[in-house]
Amino acid sequence: MKKLLFVYYSFEGNTQFVVETAAGIKSMDTQRLLPEYEPPKKGLGKFLKGGGSAIKKETPVLKKLVHDPSKYEKLIIGYPIWAGTYPPAVASFLKEYPLNDKKIYLIACSGSGNAKKSFKHMIEELGGNEIIGTLSLKEPKKNKEAAAEQIKEFIKDI
Ligand SMILES: Cc1cc2nc3c(=O)[nH]c(=O)nc-3n(C[C@H](O)[C@H](O)[C@H](O)COP(=O)(O)O)c2cc1C
């Protein structure tokens, strides 16, 4: 059994920053989720389509993963908050790669810093696994030093 996989989705680079920071501190494999479609990067459509797709629990097909999550003992799942919850790419991941008996850590990036509802949703979806810890980061790319400290503290015991 392999040790640790950081599975993540990032639309605008914040979660990507978290992954790079974490992987620079601790040995882990990383797996980016690449959905077949995303909202536009700019304009009203970004929030309307993106937020709508999260609320509707859309599950776009994902590019096949390089790392098989079932082979790992522990997983970190990282994602941005969309419309108060996790984004479609994560919904697809949960559907396409059912997890069982894993130790799981959740990291969410958001504009507000409030990820509570998404953690509740994720914990509901991840029954049969042990959710060990959650970390909510507010726009880490804009607050790199403070975020790096929080990430370091969070992953030190993983
Ligand atoms: C479609 C969309 C919906 C969003 N909805 C929320 C939200 O409901 N609450 C919030 O705090 N931030 C929201 N945000 C902001 C992102 O969660 C935040 O910018 C996050 O750091 C982005 O992570 P990323 O760069 O890895 O994609 C939203 C962003 C997008 C693009």
mmCIF file with all atom_site columns, C-alpha atoms and ligand atoms in Angstrom:
data_model
loop_
_atom_site.group_PDB
_atom_site.id
_atom_site.type_symbol
_atom_site.label_atom_id
_atom_site.label_alt_id
_atom_site.label_comp_id
_atom_site.label_asym_id
_atom_site.label_entity_id
_atom_site.label_seq_id
_atom_site.pdbx_PDB_ins_code
_atom_site.Cartn_x
_atom_site.Cartn_y
_atom_site.Cartn_z
_atom_site.occupancy
_atom_site.B_iso_or_equiv
_atom_site.pdbx_formal_charge
_atom_site.auth_seq_id
_atom_site.auth_comp_id
_atom_site.auth_asym_id
_atom_site.auth_atom_id
_atom_site.pdbx_PDB_model_num
ATOM   1   C CA  . MET A 1 1   ? 0.000   0.000  0.000   1.00 0.00 ? 1   MET A CA  1
ATOM   2   C CA  . LYS A 1 2   ? 1.379   3.433  -0.949  1.00 0.00 ? 2   LYS A CA  1
ATOM   3   C CA  . LYS A 1 3   ? 1.444   6.154  1.670   1.00 0.00 ? 3   LYS A CA  1
ATOM   4   C CA  . LEU A 1 4   ? 0.008   9.510  0.671   1.00 0.00 ? 4   LEU A CA  1
ATOM   5   C CA  . LEU A 1 5   ? -1.793  10.964 -2.356  1.00 0.00 ? 5   LEU A CA  1
ATOM   6   C CA  . PHE A 1 6   ? -2.898  14.586 -2.701  1.00 0.00 ? 6   PHE A CA  1
ATOM   7   C CA  . VAL A 1 7   ? -5.867  14.594 -5.083  1.00 0.00 ? 7   VAL A CA  1
ATOM   8   C CA  . TYR A 1 8   ? -6.995  18.056 -6.097  1.00 0.00 ? 8   TYR A CA  1
ATOM   9   C CA  . TYR A 1 9   ? -8.884  20.327 -8.410  1.00 0.00 ? 9   TYR A CA  1
ATOM   10  C CA  . SER A 1 10  ? -7.798  23.907 -9.014  1.00 0.00 ? 10  SER A CA  1
ATOM   11  C CA  . PHE A 1 11  ? -9.473  26.353 -11.379 1.00 0.00 ? 11  PHE A CA  1
ATOM   12  C CA  . GLU A 1 12  ? -7.490  29.498 -10.612 1.00 0.00 ? 12  GLU A CA  1
ATOM   13  C CA  . GLY A 1 13  ? -4.265  28.288 -9.000  1.00 0.00 ? 13  GLY A CA  1
ATOM   14  C CA  . ASN A 1 14  ? -4.926  28.600 -5.267  1.00 0.00 ? 14  ASN A CA  1
ATOM   15  C CA  . THR A 1 15  ? -5.329  24.895 -4.612  1.00 0.00 ? 15  THR A CA  1
ATOM   16  C CA  . GLN A 1 16  ? -2.405  24.322 -6.992  1.00 0.00 ? 16  GLN A CA  1
ATOM   17  C CA  . PHE A 1 17  ? -0.317  26.565 -4.728  1.00 0.00 ? 17  PHE A CA  1
ATOM   18  C CA  . VAL A 1 18  ? -1.396  24.516 -1.696  1.00 0.00 ? 18  VAL A CA  1
ATOM   19  C CA  . VAL A 1 19  ? -0.335  21.283 -3.419  1.00 0.00 ? 19  VAL A CA  1
ATOM   20  C CA  . GLU A 1 20  ? 3.050   22.666 -4.441  1.00 0.00 ? 20  GLU A CA  1
ATOM   21  C CA  . THR A 1 21  ? 3.658   23.946 -0.914  1.00 0.00 ? 21  THR A CA  1
ATOM   22  C CA  . ALA A 1 22  ? 2.616   20.658 0.718   1.00 0.00 ? 22  ALA A CA  1
ATOM   23  C CA  . ALA A 1 23  ? 4.638   18.533 -1.719  1.00 0.00 ? 23  ALA A CA  1
ATOM   24  C CA  . GLY A 1 24  ? 7.671   20.717 -1.006  1.00 0.00 ? 24  GLY A CA  1
ATOM   25  C CA  . ILE A 1 25  ? 7.449   19.828 2.681   1.00 0.00 ? 25  ILE A CA  1
ATOM   26  C CA  . LYS A 1 26  ? 6.349   16.216 2.675   1.00 0.00 ? 26  LYS A CA  1
ATOM   27  C CA  . SER A 1 27  ? 6.863   13.264 0.381   1.00 0.00 ? 27  SER A CA  1
ATOM   28  C CA  . MET A 1 28  ? 3.633   12.514 -1.496  1.00 0.00 ? 28  MET A CA  1
ATOM   29  C CA  . ASP A 1 29  ? 2.184   11.760 -4.916  1.00 0.00 ? 29  ASP A CA  1
ATOM   30  C CA  . THR A 1 30  ? -0.071  14.387 -6.422  1.00 0.00 ? 30  THR A CA  1
ATOM   31  C CA  . GLN A 1 31  ? -3.003  13.959 -8.771  1.00 0.00 ? 31  GLN A CA  1
ATOM   32  C CA  . ARG A 1 32  ? -4.754  16.852 -10.444 1.00 0.00 ? 32  ARG A CA  1
ATOM   33  C CA  . LEU A 1 33  ? -8.393  16.340 -11.487 1.00 0.00 ? 33  LEU A CA  1
ATOM   34  C CA  . LEU A 1 34  ? -9.000  17.455 -15.077 1.00 0.00 ? 34  LEU A CA  1
ATOM   35  C CA  . PRO A 1 35  ? -12.705 17.636 -16.012 1.00 0.00 ? 35  PRO A CA  1
ATOM   36  C CA  . GLU A 1 36  ? -13.853 17.504 -19.641 1.00 0.00 ? 36  GLU A CA  1
ATOM   37  C CA  . TYR A 1 37  ? -15.400 20.979 -19.312 1.00 0.00 ? 37  TYR A CA  1
ATOM   38  C CA  . GLU A 1 38  ? -15.087 24.022 -17.034 1.00 0.00 ? 38  GLU A CA  1
ATOM   39  C CA  . PRO A 1 39  ? -16.846 27.399 -16.823 1.00 0.00 ? 39  PRO A CA  1
ATOM   40  C CA  . PRO A 1 40  ? -15.370 30.372 -18.714 1.00 0.00 ? 40  PRO A CA  1
ATOM   41  C CA  . LYS A 1 41  ? -12.351 31.882 -16.907 1.00 0.00 ? 41  LYS A CA  1
ATOM   42  C CA  . LYS A 1 42  ? -13.812 35.424 -17.041 1.00 0.00 ? 42  LYS A CA  1
ATOM   43  C CA  . GLY A 1 43  ? -17.069 37.352 -16.923 1.00 0.00 ? 43  GLY A CA  1
ATOM   44  C CA  . LEU A 1 44  ? -20.437 36.624 -15.436 1.00 0.00 ? 44  LEU A CA  1
ATOM   45  C CA  . GLY A 1 45  ? -20.461 33.093 -16.871 1.00 0.00 ? 45  GLY A CA  1
ATOM   46  C CA  . LYS A 1 46  ? -17.608 32.151 -14.572 1.00 0.00 ? 46  LYS A CA  1
ATOM   47  C CA  . PHE A 1 47  ? -19.714 32.410 -11.436 1.00 0.00 ? 47  PHE A CA  1
ATOM   48  C CA  . LEU A 1 48  ? -23.085 31.641 -13.013 1.00 0.00 ? 48  LEU A CA  1
ATOM   49  C CA  . LYS A 1 49  ? -21.973 28.520 -14.877 1.00 0.00 ? 49  LYS A CA  1
ATOM   50  C CA  . GLY A 1 50  ? -19.426 27.439 -12.281 1.00 0.00 ? 50  GLY A CA  1
ATOM   51  C CA  . GLY A 1 51  ? -21.698 28.026 -9.294  1.00 0.00 ? 51  GLY A CA  1
ATOM   52  C CA  . GLY A 1 52  ? -24.664 26.490 -11.122 1.00 0.00 ? 52  GLY A CA  1
ATOM   53  C CA  . SER A 1 53  ? -22.697 23.397 -12.064 1.00 0.00 ? 53  SER A CA  1
ATOM   54  C CA  . ALA A 1 54  ? -21.699 22.892 -8.404  1.00 0.00 ? 54  ALA A CA  1
ATOM   55  C CA  . ILE A 1 55  ? -25.255 23.355 -7.110  1.00 0.00 ? 55  ILE A CA  1
ATOM   56  C CA  . LYS A 1 56  ? -26.624 20.980 -9.765  1.00 0.00 ? 56  LYS A CA  1
ATOM   57  C CA  . LYS A 1 57  ? -23.968 18.424 -8.748  1.00 0.00 ? 57  LYS A CA  1
ATOM   58  C CA  . GLU A 1 58  ? -22.763 18.047 -12.326 1.00 0.00 ? 58  GLU A CA  1
ATOM   59  C CA  . THR A 1 59  ? -20.209 15.293 -12.824 1.00 0.00 ? 59  THR A CA  1
ATOM   60  C CA  . PRO A 1 60  ? -18.076 16.015 -15.907 1.00 0.00 ? 60  PRO A CA  1
ATOM   61  C CA  . VAL A 1 61  ? -15.981 13.087 -17.110 1.00 0.00 ? 61  VAL A CA  1
ATOM   62  C CA  . LEU A 1 62  ? -12.444 13.273 -15.722 1.00 0.00 ? 62  LEU A CA  1
ATOM   63  C CA  . LYS A 1 63  ? -9.228  12.611 -17.596 1.00 0.00 ? 63  LYS A CA  1
ATOM   64  C CA  . LYS A 1 64  ? -8.032  9.196  -16.445 1.00 0.00 ? 64  LYS A CA  1
ATOM   65  C CA  . LEU A 1 65  ? -5.979  9.462  -13.259 1.00 0.00 ? 65  LEU A CA  1
ATOM   66  C CA  . VAL A 1 66  ? -2.294  8.521  -13.308 1.00 0.00 ? 66  VAL A CA  1
ATOM   67  C CA  . HIS A 1 67  ? -2.333  7.514  -9.627  1.00 0.00 ? 67  HIS A CA  1
ATOM   68  C CA  . ASP A 1 68  ? -4.943  5.021  -8.465  1.00 0.00 ? 68  ASP A CA  1
ATOM   69  C CA  . PRO A 1 69  ? -6.401  6.410  -5.178  1.00 0.00 ? 69  PRO A CA  1
ATOM   70  C CA  . SER A 1 70  ? -7.402  2.942  -3.969  1.00 0.00 ? 70  SER A CA  1
ATOM   71  C CA  . LYS A 1 71  ? -3.695  2.049  -3.671  1.00 0.00 ? 71  LYS A CA  1
ATOM   72  C CA  . TYR A 1 72  ? -3.043  4.694  -1.010  1.00 0.00 ? 72  TYR A CA  1
ATOM   73  C CA  . GLU A 1 73  ? -3.394  4.548  2.760   1.00 0.00 ? 73  GLU A CA  1
ATOM   74  C CA  . LYS A 1 74  ? -3.995  8.288  3.190   1.00 0.00 ? 74  LYS A CA  1
ATOM   75  C CA  . LEU A 1 75  ? -5.444  10.921 0.890   1.00 0.00 ? 75  LEU A CA  1
ATOM   76  C CA  . ILE A 1 76  ? -5.566  14.683 1.016   1.00 0.00 ? 76  ILE A CA  1
ATOM   77  C CA  . ILE A 1 77  ? -8.436  16.041 -1.084  1.00 0.00 ? 77  ILE A CA  1
ATOM   78  C CA  . GLY A 1 78  ? -8.035  19.711 -2.012  1.00 0.00 ? 78  GLY A CA  1
ATOM   79  C CA  . TYR A 1 79  ? -10.474 21.940 -3.880  1.00 0.00 ? 79  TYR A CA  1
ATOM   80  C CA  . PRO A 1 80  ? -11.900 25.460 -4.239  1.00 0.00 ? 80  PRO A CA  1
ATOM   81  C CA  . ILE A 1 81  ? -15.312 26.284 -2.782  1.00 0.00 ? 81  ILE A CA  1
ATOM   82  C CA  . TRP A 1 82  ? -17.893 26.878 -5.503  1.00 0.00 ? 82  TRP A CA  1
ATOM   83  C CA  . ALA A 1 83  ? -21.319 28.149 -4.469  1.00 0.00 ? 83  ALA A CA  1
ATOM   84  C CA  . GLY A 1 84  ? -20.641 27.096 -0.910  1.00 0.00 ? 84  GLY A CA  1
ATOM   85  C CA  . THR A 1 85  ? -19.727 23.524 -1.744  1.00 0.00 ? 85  THR A CA  1
ATOM   86  C CA  . TYR A 1 86  ? -17.184 21.379 -3.600  1.00 0.00 ? 86  TYR A CA  1
ATOM   87  C CA  . PRO A 1 87  ? -16.838 21.808 -7.387  1.00 0.00 ? 87  PRO A CA  1
ATOM   88  C CA  . PRO A 1 88  ? -18.041 19.358 -10.085 1.00 0.00 ? 88  PRO A CA  1
ATOM   89  C CA  . ALA A 1 89  ? -14.579 17.851 -10.641 1.00 0.00 ? 89  ALA A CA  1
ATOM   90  C CA  . VAL A 1 90  ? -14.621 16.656 -7.027  1.00 0.00 ? 90  VAL A CA  1
ATOM   91  C CA  . ALA A 1 91  ? -18.181 15.347 -7.416  1.00 0.00 ? 91  ALA A CA  1
ATOM   92  C CA  . SER A 1 92  ? -16.926 13.357 -10.420 1.00 0.00 ? 92  SER A CA  1
ATOM   93  C CA  . PHE A 1 93  ? -13.973 12.059 -8.437  1.00 0.00 ? 93  PHE A CA  1
ATOM   94  C CA  . LEU A 1 94  ? -16.207 10.862 -5.597  1.00 0.00 ? 94  LEU A CA  1
ATOM   95  C CA  . LYS A 1 95  ? -18.470 9.114  -8.111  1.00 0.00 ? 95  LYS A CA  1
ATOM   96  C CA  . GLU A 1 96  ? -15.807 7.585  -10.373 1.00 0.00 ? 96  GLU A CA  1
ATOM   97  C CA  . TYR A 1 97  ? -13.380 6.549  -7.643  1.00 0.00 ? 97  TYR A CA  1
ATOM   98  C CA  . PRO A 1 98  ? -15.323 5.312  -4.609  1.00 0.00 ? 98  PRO A CA  1
ATOM   99  C CA  . LEU A 1 99  ? -13.116 5.309  -1.506  1.00 0.00 ? 99  LEU A CA  1
ATOM   100 C CA  . ASN A 1 100 ? -13.251 2.983  1.468   1.00 0.00 ? 100 ASN A CA  1
ATOM   101 C CA  . ASP A 1 101 ? -11.244 2.567  4.664   1.00 0.00 ? 101 ASP A CA  1
ATOM   102 C CA  . LYS A 1 102 ? -8.972  5.525  3.882   1.00 0.00 ? 102 LYS A CA  1
ATOM   103 C CA  . LYS A 1 103 ? -7.618  8.155  6.199   1.00 0.00 ? 103 LYS A CA  1
ATOM   104 C CA  . ILE A 1 104 ? -8.711  11.424 4.607   1.00 0.00 ? 104 ILE A CA  1
ATOM   105 C CA  . TYR A 1 105 ? -7.722  15.061 5.056   1.00 0.00 ? 105 TYR A CA  1
ATOM   106 C CA  . LEU A 1 106 ? -9.673  17.870 3.407   1.00 0.00 ? 106 LEU A CA  1
ATOM   107 C CA  . ILE A 1 107 ? -8.277  21.236 2.323   1.00 0.00 ? 107 ILE A CA  1
ATOM   108 C CA  . ALA A 1 108 ? -10.584 23.865 0.854   1.00 0.00 ? 108 ALA A CA  1
ATOM   109 C CA  . CYS A 1 109 ? -9.667  27.255 -0.622  1.00 0.00 ? 109 CYS A CA  1
ATOM   110 C CA  . SER A 1 110 ? -12.275 30.002 -0.753  1.00 0.00 ? 110 SER A CA  1
ATOM   111 C CA  . GLY A 1 111 ? -12.837 33.708 -1.056  1.00 0.00 ? 111 GLY A CA  1
ATOM   112 C CA  . SER A 1 112 ? -14.620 33.902 2.269   1.00 0.00 ? 112 SER A CA  1
ATOM   113 C CA  . GLY A 1 113 ? -12.531 31.503 4.328   1.00 0.00 ? 113 GLY A CA  1
ATOM   114 C CA  . ASN A 1 114 ? -15.707 29.604 5.204   1.00 0.00 ? 114 ASN A CA  1
ATOM   115 C CA  . ALA A 1 115 ? -15.647 25.986 4.051   1.00 0.00 ? 115 ALA A CA  1
ATOM   116 C CA  . LYS A 1 116 ? -17.885 24.469 6.719   1.00 0.00 ? 116 LYS A CA  1
ATOM   117 C CA  . LYS A 1 117 ? -20.773 23.492 4.456   1.00 0.00 ? 117 LYS A CA  1
ATOM   118 C CA  . SER A 1 118 ? -18.443 21.860 1.937   1.00 0.00 ? 118 SER A CA  1
ATOM   119 C CA  . PHE A 1 119 ? -16.738 19.846 4.671   1.00 0.00 ? 119 PHE A CA  1
ATOM   120 C CA  . LYS A 1 120 ? -20.136 18.667 5.885   1.00 0.00 ? 120 LYS A CA  1
ATOM   121 C CA  . HIS A 1 121 ? -21.049 17.618 2.315   1.00 0.00 ? 121 HIS A CA  1
ATOM   122 C CA  . MET A 1 122 ? -17.723 15.872 1.811   1.00 0.00 ? 122 MET A CA  1
ATOM   123 C CA  . ILE A 1 123 ? -17.976 13.995 5.107   1.00 0.00 ? 123 ILE A CA  1
ATOM   124 C CA  . GLU A 1 124 ? -21.462 12.811 4.105   1.00 0.00 ? 124 GLU A CA  1
ATOM   125 C CA  . GLU A 1 125 ? -20.115 11.580 0.756   1.00 0.00 ? 125 GLU A CA  1
ATOM   126 C CA  . LEU A 1 126 ? -17.087 9.895  2.294   1.00 0.00 ? 126 LEU A CA  1
ATOM   127 C CA  . GLY A 1 127 ? -18.841 7.565  4.725   1.00 0.00 ? 127 GLY A CA  1
ATOM   128 C CA  . GLY A 1 128 ? -16.781 4.407  5.250   1.00 0.00 ? 128 GLY A CA  1
ATOM   129 C CA  . ASN A 1 129 ? -13.600 6.463  5.538   1.00 0.00 ? 129 ASN A CA  1
ATOM   130 C CA  . GLU A 1 130 ? -12.012 8.254  8.450   1.00 0.00 ? 130 GLU A CA  1
ATOM   131 C CA  . ILE A 1 131 ? -11.889 12.047 8.054   1.00 0.00 ? 131 ILE A CA  1
ATOM   132 C CA  . ILE A 1 132 ? -8.960  13.015 10.222  1.00 0.00 ? 132 ILE A CA  1
ATOM   133 C CA  . GLY A 1 133 ? -8.660  16.731 9.617   1.00 0.00 ? 133 GLY A CA  1
ATOM   134 C CA  . THR A 1 134 ? -9.930  19.722 7.669   1.00 0.00 ? 134 THR A CA  1
ATOM   135 C CA  . LEU A 1 135 ? -8.192  22.950 6.709   1.00 0.00 ? 135 LEU A CA  1
ATOM   136 C CA  . SER A 1 136 ? -9.909  26.030 5.325   1.00 0.00 ? 136 SER A CA  1
ATOM   137 C CA  . LEU A 1 137 ? -7.699  28.584 3.560   1.00 0.00 ? 137 LEU A CA  1
ATOM   138 C CA  . LYS A 1 138 ? -8.705  32.037 2.413   1.00 0.00 ? 138 LYS A CA  1
ATOM   139 C CA  . GLU A 1 139 ? -7.222  32.860 -1.020  1.00 0.00 ? 139 GLU A CA  1
ATOM   140 C CA  . PRO A 1 140 ? -3.806  31.310 -0.271  1.00 0.00 ? 140 PRO A CA  1
ATOM   141 C CA  . LYS A 1 141 ? -2.195  32.746 -3.426  1.00 0.00 ? 141 LYS A CA  1
ATOM   142 C CA  . LYS A 1 142 ? -2.853  36.253 -2.086  1.00 0.00 ? 142 LYS A CA  1
ATOM   143 C CA  . ASN A 1 143 ? -1.505  35.378 1.379   1.00 0.00 ? 143 ASN A CA  1
ATOM   144 C CA  . LYS A 1 144 ? 1.300   32.979 0.521   1.00 0.00 ? 144 LYS A CA  1
ATOM   145 C CA  . GLU A 1 145 ? 3.393   33.220 3.683   1.00 0.00 ? 145 GLU A CA  1
ATOM   146 C CA  . ALA A 1 146 ? 0.512   32.854 6.126   1.00 0.00 ? 146 ALA A CA  1
ATOM   147 C CA  . ALA A 1 147 ? -0.990  30.050 4.048   1.00 0.00 ? 147 ALA A CA  1
ATOM   148 C CA  . ALA A 1 148 ? 2.338   28.200 3.881   1.00 0.00 ? 148 ALA A CA  1
ATOM   149 C CA  . GLU A 1 149 ? 2.503   28.282 7.686   1.00 0.00 ? 149 GLU A CA  1
ATOM   150 C CA  . GLN A 1 150 ? -1.025  26.864 7.984   1.00 0.00 ? 150 GLN A CA  1
ATOM   151 C CA  . ILE A 1 151 ? -0.289  24.158 5.419   1.00 0.00 ? 151 ILE A CA  1
ATOM   152 C CA  . LYS A 1 152 ? 2.944   23.203 7.167   1.00 0.00 ? 152 LYS A CA  1
ATOM   153 C CA  . GLU A 1 153 ? 1.197   22.917 10.523  1.00 0.00 ? 153 GLU A CA  1
ATOM   154 C CA  . PHE A 1 154 ? -1.666  20.899 9.020   1.00 0.00 ? 154 PHE A CA  1
ATOM   155 C CA  . ILE A 1 155 ? 0.434   18.314 7.193   1.00 0.00 ? 155 ILE A CA  1
ATOM   156 C CA  . LYS A 1 156 ? 3.142   17.800 9.786   1.00 0.00 ? 156 LYS A CA  1
ATOM   157 C CA  . ASP A 1 157 ? 1.363   14.857 11.436  1.00 0.00 ? 157 ASP A CA  1
ATOM   158 C CA  . ILE A 1 158 ? -0.013  13.254 8.265   1.00 0.00 ? 158 ILE A CA  1
HETATM 159 C C1  . LIG B 2 .   ? -17.484 29.400 -9.857  1.00 0.00 ? 1   LIG B C1  1
HETATM 160 C C2  . LIG B 2 .   ? -16.926 29.920 -8.566  1.00 0.00 ? 1   LIG B C2  1
HETATM 161 C C3  . LIG B 2 .   ? -17.711 29.929 -7.436  1.00 0.00 ? 1   LIG B C3  1
HETATM 162 C C4  . LIG B 2 .   ? -17.196 30.370 -6.201  1.00 0.00 ? 1   LIG B C4  1
HETATM 163 N N1  . LIG B 2 .   ? -17.994 30.330 -5.097  1.00 0.00 ? 1   LIG B N1  1
HETATM 164 C C5  . LIG B 2 .   ? -17.477 30.698 -3.886  1.00 0.00 ? 1   LIG B C5  1
HETATM 165 C C6  . LIG B 2 .   ? -18.268 30.626 -2.699  1.00 0.00 ? 1   LIG B C6  1
HETATM 166 O O1  . LIG B 2 .   ? -19.442 30.226 -2.709  1.00 0.00 ? 1   LIG B O1  1
HETATM 167 N N2  . LIG B 2 .   ? -17.707 31.018 -1.517  1.00 0.00 ? 1   LIG B N2  1
HETATM 168 C C7  . LIG B 2 .   ? -16.424 31.463 -1.445  1.00 0.00 ? 1   LIG B C7  1
HETATM 169 O O2  . LIG B 2 .   ? -15.972 31.788 -0.344  1.00 0.00 ? 1   LIG B O2  1
HETATM 170 N N3  . LIG B 2 .   ? -15.628 31.539 -2.564  1.00 0.00 ? 1   LIG B N3  1
HETATM 171 C C8  . LIG B 2 .   ? -16.120 31.156 -3.775  1.00 0.00 ? 1   LIG B C8  1
HETATM 172 N N4  . LIG B 2 .   ? -15.329 31.220 -4.895  1.00 0.00 ? 1   LIG B N4  1
HETATM 173 C C9  . LIG B 2 .   ? -13.914 31.648 -4.770  1.00 0.00 ? 1   LIG B C9  1
HETATM 174 C C10 . LIG B 2 .   ? -12.943 30.474 -4.771  1.00 0.00 ? 1   LIG B C10 1
HETATM 175 O O3  . LIG B 2 .   ? -13.367 29.445 -3.858  1.00 0.00 ? 1   LIG B O3  1
HETATM 176 C C11 . LIG B 2 .   ? -11.547 30.934 -4.325  1.00 0.00 ? 1   LIG B C11 1
HETATM 177 O O4  . LIG B 2 .   ? -11.121 31.967 -5.163  1.00 0.00 ? 1   LIG B O4  1
HETATM 178 C C12 . LIG B 2 .   ? -10.517 29.801 -4.328  1.00 0.00 ? 1   LIG B C12 1
HETATM 179 O O5  . LIG B 2 .   ? -9.341  30.256 -3.678  1.00 0.00 ? 1   LIG B O5  1
HETATM 180 C C13 . LIG B 2 .   ? -10.167 29.358 -5.720  1.00 0.00 ? 1   LIG B C13 1
HETATM 181 O O6  . LIG B 2 .   ? -9.338  28.225 -5.694  1.00 0.00 ? 1   LIG B O6  1
HETATM 182 P P1  . LIG B 2 .   ? -8.554  27.770 -7.050  1.00 0.00 ? 1   LIG B P1  1
HETATM 183 O O7  . LIG B 2 .   ? -7.675  28.943 -7.412  1.00 0.00 ? 1   LIG B O7  1
HETATM 184 O O8  . LIG B 2 .   ? -7.747  26.568 -6.658  1.00 0.00 ? 1   LIG B O8  1
HETATM 185 O O9  . LIG B 2 .   ? -9.555  27.491 -8.101  1.00 0.00 ? 1   LIG B O9  1
HETATM 186 C C14 . LIG B 2 .   ? -15.839 30.813 -6.130  1.00 0.00 ? 1   LIG B C14 1
HETATM 187 C C15 . LIG B 2 .   ? -15.054 30.821 -7.297  1.00 0.00 ? 1   LIG B C15 1
HETATM 188 C C16 . LIG B 2 .   ? -15.581 30.371 -8.508  1.00 0.00 ? 1   LIG B C16 1
HETATM 189 C C17 . LIG B 2 .   ? -14.720 30.374 -9.740  1.00 0.00 ? 1   LIG B C17 1
#
